[in-house]
Structures are given as C-alpha cells and as structure tokens.
mmCIF file of C-alpha atoms in Angstrom:
data_model
loop_
_atom_site.group_PDB
_atom_site.id
_atom_site.type_symbol
_atom_site.label_atom_id
_atom_site.label_comp_id
_atom_site.label_asym_id
_atom_site.label_seq_id
_atom_site.Cartn_x
_atom_site.Cartn_y
_atom_site.Cartn_z
ATOM 1 C CA UNK A 271 75.722 159.725 -61.262
ATOM 2 C CA UNK A 272 76.386 156.839 -58.953
ATOM 3 C CA UNK A 273 74.559 155.880 -55.884
ATOM 4 C CA UNK A 274 75.830 152.905 -53.377
ATOM 5 C CA UNK A 275 72.993 151.156 -51.356
ATOM 6 C CA UNK A 276 73.343 149.017 -48.300
ATOM 7 C CA UNK A 277 70.490 146.336 -48.096
ATOM 8 C CA UNK A 278 70.352 143.245 -46.656
ATOM 9 C CA UNK A 279 68.555 140.416 -47.991
ATOM 10 C CA UNK A 280 68.646 136.812 -46.575
ATOM 11 C CA UNK A 281 69.127 133.423 -48.703
ATOM 12 C CA UNK A 282 65.572 133.083 -48.735
ATOM 13 C CA UNK A 283 64.306 136.467 -50.255
ATOM 14 C CA UNK A 284 66.746 136.152 -53.262
ATOM 15 C CA UNK A 285 63.085 136.867 -55.314
ATOM 16 C CA UNK A 286 62.414 140.180 -53.327
ATOM 17 C CA UNK A 287 66.152 141.116 -54.305
ATOM 18 C CA UNK A 288 65.789 140.403 -57.688
ATOM 19 C CA UNK A 289 62.329 142.459 -57.705
ATOM 20 C CA UNK A 290 64.317 145.198 -55.616
ATOM 21 C CA UNK A 291 67.110 145.464 -58.163
ATOM 22 C CA UNK A 292 64.410 145.355 -61.249
ATOM 23 C CA UNK A 293 62.378 148.446 -59.072
ATOM 24 C CA UNK A 294 65.942 150.289 -59.174
ATOM 25 C CA UNK A 295 66.626 149.187 -62.663
ATOM 26 C CA UNK A 296 62.728 151.121 -63.822
ATOM 27 C CA UNK A 297 63.768 154.052 -61.605
ATOM 28 C CA UNK A 298 66.544 154.647 -63.739
ATOM 29 C CA UNK A 299 69.273 152.998 -61.246
ATOM 30 C CA UNK A 300 71.364 150.557 -63.021
ATOM 31 C CA UNK A 301 73.137 147.681 -60.729
ATOM 32 C CA UNK A 302 76.912 147.940 -61.811
ATOM 33 C CA UNK A 303 78.356 145.941 -59.033
ATOM 34 C CA UNK A 304 77.581 144.167 -56.093
ATOM 35 C CA UNK A 305 79.820 143.421 -52.440
ATOM 36 C CA UNK A 306 77.157 142.266 -50.598
ATOM 37 C CA UNK A 307 75.528 144.178 -48.749
ATOM 38 C CA UNK A 308 76.563 146.969 -50.937
ATOM 39 C CA UNK A 309 74.828 147.547 -54.301
ATOM 40 C CA UNK A 310 76.560 150.043 -56.790
ATOM 41 C CA UNK A 311 74.110 151.830 -59.507
ATOM 42 C CA UNK A 312 74.689 154.145 -62.140
ATOM 43 C CA UNK A 313 72.123 156.242 -63.052
ATOM 44 C CA UNK A 314 70.421 155.923 -66.850
ATOM 45 C CA UNK A 315 67.683 155.407 -68.903
ATOM 46 C CA UNK A 316 64.376 154.324 -66.825
ATOM 47 C CA UNK A 317 63.367 150.586 -67.473
ATOM 48 C CA UNK A 318 66.602 149.715 -69.915
ATOM 49 C CA UNK A 319 67.672 147.050 -67.874
ATOM 50 C CA UNK A 320 66.236 143.702 -66.317
ATOM 51 C CA UNK A 321 68.174 141.658 -63.743
ATOM 52 C CA UNK A 322 68.240 138.380 -62.737
ATOM 53 C CA UNK A 323 69.993 136.308 -59.984
ATOM 54 C CA UNK A 324 70.864 132.581 -59.325
ATOM 55 C CA UNK A 325 72.880 130.632 -57.054
ATOM 56 C CA UNK A 326 74.910 128.740 -59.016
ATOM 57 C CA UNK A 327 76.034 124.942 -58.164
ATOM 58 C CA UNK A 328 79.647 125.690 -57.849
ATOM 59 C CA UNK A 329 81.885 128.909 -57.323
ATOM 60 C CA UNK A 330 82.039 131.108 -59.929
ATOM 61 C CA UNK A 331 85.715 130.375 -60.674
ATOM 62 C CA UNK A 332 84.287 126.760 -61.057
ATOM 63 C CA UNK A 333 84.325 125.903 -64.961
ATOM 64 C CA UNK A 334 80.812 124.488 -64.789
ATOM 65 C CA UNK A 335 80.001 127.769 -63.810
ATOM 66 C CA UNK A 336 82.423 129.954 -65.773
ATOM 67 C CA UNK A 337 80.845 128.049 -68.982
ATOM 68 C CA UNK A 338 77.100 128.650 -67.579
ATOM 69 C CA UNK A 339 78.281 132.259 -67.293
ATOM 70 C CA UNK A 340 79.120 132.463 -70.347
ATOM 71 C CA UNK A 341 76.340 130.750 -72.033
ATOM 72 C CA UNK A 342 74.027 133.412 -70.340
ATOM 73 C CA UNK A 343 76.424 136.506 -71.651
ATOM 74 C CA UNK A 344 76.029 134.738 -75.102
ATOM 75 C CA UNK A 345 72.254 135.231 -75.073
ATOM 76 C CA UNK A 346 72.841 139.140 -74.611
ATOM 77 C CA UNK A 347 73.025 138.964 -70.914
ATOM 78 C CA UNK A 348 75.859 140.925 -69.206
ATOM 79 C CA UNK A 349 77.335 139.461 -66.105
ATOM 80 C CA UNK A 350 77.610 142.135 -63.297
ATOM 81 C CA UNK A 351 79.332 140.133 -60.622
ATOM 82 C CA UNK A 352 79.239 137.489 -57.816
ATOM 83 C CA UNK A 353 78.284 136.985 -54.141
ATOM 84 C CA UNK A 354 79.804 133.539 -52.946
ATOM 85 C CA UNK A 355 77.799 131.560 -55.314
ATOM 86 C CA UNK A 356 75.378 133.931 -56.205
ATOM 87 C CA UNK A 357 75.716 135.714 -59.661
ATOM 88 C CA UNK A 358 74.053 138.866 -60.831
ATOM 89 C CA UNK A 359 72.911 139.455 -64.592
ATOM 90 C CA UNK A 360 71.532 142.182 -66.433
ATOM 91 C CA UNK A 361 70.139 142.137 -69.872
ATOM 92 C CA UNK A 362 68.597 145.280 -71.997
ATOM 93 C CA UNK A 363 64.690 145.353 -71.818
ATOM 94 C CA UNK A 364 64.812 146.307 -75.591
ATOM 95 C CA UNK A 365 66.520 142.881 -76.397
ATOM 96 C CA UNK A 366 63.164 140.884 -75.308
ATOM 97 C CA UNK A 367 62.423 138.769 -72.092
ATOM 98 C CA UNK A 368 65.309 137.920 -69.715
ATOM 99 C CA UNK A 369 64.425 134.275 -68.024
ATOM 100 C CA UNK A 370 67.008 132.073 -66.598
ATOM 101 C CA UNK A 371 64.517 129.426 -65.766
ATOM 102 C CA UNK A 372 62.504 128.571 -68.578
ATOM 103 C CA UNK A 373 60.595 125.503 -67.207
ATOM 104 C CA UNK A 374 59.625 124.200 -63.696
ATOM 105 C CA UNK A 375 62.246 121.861 -63.399
ATOM 106 C CA UNK A 376 64.910 124.203 -63.588
ATOM 107 C CA UNK A 377 63.188 126.437 -61.080
ATOM 108 C CA UNK A 378 63.001 123.400 -59.383
ATOM 109 C CA UNK A 379 66.512 123.030 -59.164
ATOM 110 C CA UNK A 380 67.601 126.237 -58.033
ATOM 111 C CA UNK A 381 65.151 126.169 -55.394
ATOM 112 C CA UNK A 382 67.025 122.962 -54.482
ATOM 113 C CA UNK A 383 70.392 124.526 -54.503
ATOM 114 C CA UNK A 384 68.723 127.286 -51.889
ATOM 115 C CA UNK A 385 67.193 124.359 -49.636
ATOM 116 C CA UNK A 386 70.680 122.749 -49.996
ATOM 117 C CA UNK A 387 72.830 125.794 -48.781
ATOM 118 C CA UNK A 388 69.885 126.667 -46.149
ATOM 119 C CA UNK A 389 70.214 123.315 -44.974
ATOM 120 C CA UNK A 390 73.617 123.794 -43.804
ATOM 121 C CA UNK A 391 73.368 127.183 -42.618
ATOM 122 C CA UNK A 392 70.450 125.375 -40.388
ATOM 123 C CA UNK A 393 73.080 122.740 -39.316
ATOM 124 C CA UNK A 394 75.387 124.996 -38.163
ATOM 125 C CA UNK A 395 73.507 127.664 -36.312
ATOM 126 C CA UNK A 396 71.695 124.514 -34.422
ATOM 127 C CA UNK A 397 75.115 123.085 -33.698
ATOM 128 C CA UNK A 398 75.926 126.372 -32.138
ATOM 129 C CA UNK A 399 72.506 126.462 -30.423
ATOM 130 C CA UNK A 400 73.075 123.312 -28.771
ATOM 131 C CA UNK A 401 76.765 123.855 -28.157
ATOM 132 C CA UNK A 402 76.071 127.016 -25.925
ATOM 133 C CA UNK A 403 73.127 125.488 -24.375
ATOM 134 C CA UNK A 404 75.246 122.659 -22.955
ATOM 135 C CA UNK A 405 77.961 124.622 -22.262
ATOM 136 C CA UNK A 406 75.775 127.112 -20.257
ATOM 137 C CA UNK A 407 74.032 124.246 -18.156
ATOM 138 C CA UNK A 408 77.218 122.741 -17.296
ATOM 139 C CA UNK A 409 78.175 126.102 -15.605
ATOM 140 C CA UNK A 410 75.103 127.052 -14.806
ATOM 141 C CA UNK A 411 75.854 126.049 -11.099
ATOM 142 C CA UNK A 412 79.945 127.196 -11.028
ATOM 143 C CA UNK A 413 80.790 130.544 -10.538
ATOM 144 C CA UNK A 414 82.146 131.379 -13.960
ATOM 145 C CA UNK A 415 81.914 134.310 -15.312
ATOM 146 C CA UNK A 416 81.703 133.419 -18.865
ATOM 147 C CA UNK A 417 77.827 132.093 -18.002
ATOM 148 C CA UNK A 418 76.497 135.179 -19.345
ATOM 149 C CA UNK A 419 78.200 135.026 -22.682
ATOM 150 C CA UNK A 420 76.901 131.531 -23.348
ATOM 151 C CA UNK A 421 73.761 132.618 -22.292
ATOM 152 C CA UNK A 422 73.811 135.421 -24.991
ATOM 153 C CA UNK A 423 75.106 133.156 -27.539
ATOM 154 C CA UNK A 424 72.950 130.171 -26.910
ATOM 155 C CA UNK A 425 69.790 132.849 -27.318
ATOM 156 C CA UNK A 426 71.526 134.447 -30.289
ATOM 157 C CA UNK A 427 71.898 131.113 -32.377
ATOM 158 C CA UNK A 428 68.562 130.248 -31.092
ATOM 159 C CA UNK A 429 67.150 133.200 -32.761
ATOM 160 C CA UNK A 430 69.456 132.637 -35.903
ATOM 161 C CA UNK A 431 68.071 129.198 -36.005
ATOM 162 C CA UNK A 432 64.458 130.113 -35.858
ATOM 163 C CA UNK A 433 64.857 132.989 -38.555
ATOM 164 C CA UNK A 434 66.748 130.820 -40.793
ATOM 165 C CA UNK A 435 64.336 127.873 -40.071
ATOM 166 C CA UNK A 436 61.557 129.970 -41.135
ATOM 167 C CA UNK A 437 63.122 131.101 -44.266
ATOM 168 C CA UNK A 438 63.873 127.415 -44.693
ATOM 169 C CA UNK A 439 60.031 126.595 -44.583
ATOM 170 C CA UNK A 440 59.256 129.572 -46.729
ATOM 171 C CA UNK A 441 61.355 127.864 -49.495
ATOM 172 C CA UNK A 442 59.996 124.568 -48.933
ATOM 173 C CA UNK A 443 56.604 126.086 -49.796
ATOM 174 C CA UNK A 444 58.037 127.531 -52.676
ATOM 175 C CA UNK A 445 59.080 124.140 -53.876
ATOM 176 C CA UNK A 446 56.086 122.406 -53.274
ATOM 177 C CA UNK A 447 53.919 124.803 -54.895
ATOM 178 C CA UNK A 448 55.937 124.578 -58.266
ATOM 179 C CA UNK A 449 55.912 120.161 -57.914
ATOM 180 C CA UNK A 450 51.865 120.776 -57.808
ATOM 181 C CA UNK A 451 52.095 123.131 -60.817
ATOM 182 C CA UNK A 452 54.309 120.440 -62.400
ATOM 183 C CA UNK A 453 51.914 118.032 -61.882
ATOM 184 C CA UNK A 454 49.074 119.976 -63.126
ATOM 185 C CA UNK A 455 51.118 120.291 -66.299
ATOM 186 C CA UNK A 456 51.836 117.019 -67.203
#
C-alpha cells in the first residue's frame, strides 16, 4: 500500500524533517519518493529503515555531487531522490547505524552550507521588502490604484524576512553550539 503526504518544512527545519521521516519509517511507512512538499511512502516493516537528508554543495547532477551520492550508496544506503540541492537517503536499520556526519567538523560544514543558502534567501526577501516599501512610499500621495498591492507585497516580504531571519538565527545558534562542543573536545 502507498501513501502520499504533503508537508512543508523550512530550510532551517531539516532536522525536524529528518525526524518526521524517521518516525514515519518507525511506523512502517518507508519513503520512496520526494517532490517537495509531497512525500510518497510505501507500507512495510516498521523500523526497517533510517532516513538521512543533506544539503549538497552542488546540484545533484554535478560531478562532485554524483560522486558523493555514489559514495553514500557504497555504504549500503539507497538514494531516494532530491529536491533542489537536498538529497534523501535511506538505509536498512539491520545494516547498522546510518551516520552522514561522523564528526563535528562535517556537521559544521553542513550547517555552513545551509546558512549560505539562507543568507541568499534572506537577501532576496529583504531586497523585495525594500523595493516594495520604496515603491509604496513613492506612490503614497499619488492616486495610484496599485498602492494597496504594493503595501500588501511590502507586508508579505517583511513577514517573510522576519520568519527567515528567525530561522537563520536558529541555525546560527546550532552552529555556535557545535563550535563550543568542538572546543570542549579539543
């Protein structure tokens, strides 16, 4: 039996997405396909798989990414698919632990890739916030019917900037915690 679930996760919620996918696997719903925000599952033995996801440095079709995906597959994991630069893997629980980040430095590197992506997204939303704010102010005293639309877009991008900024702070906090942890282990 198959099941399709639509669920939205933000970039900074990658750990919650992975946790949810593993909870689904623990209930016997094994991820077989992902096309954000749609996840397709197939029913099977509960707890048979562990799921991991990662943001690659390059697009999945890039040579370095293909080599990395092949390397992970050589460990016994199965490549499920990708969404933009995010890749999804599953590995049978019986084959042992499934760890993509064996040390703090590799986890930090992953968080830095996520932060880079988030800074770009934040820049784009802030740019649009400023743009629509300026356009709104410039047309404030004109009898332009677009004033309401500009105000709405300004509000939308302002809200998006705030939400993305909050997510960015959460990832920065995770990164700082890992840096402290690394310092303790040195």
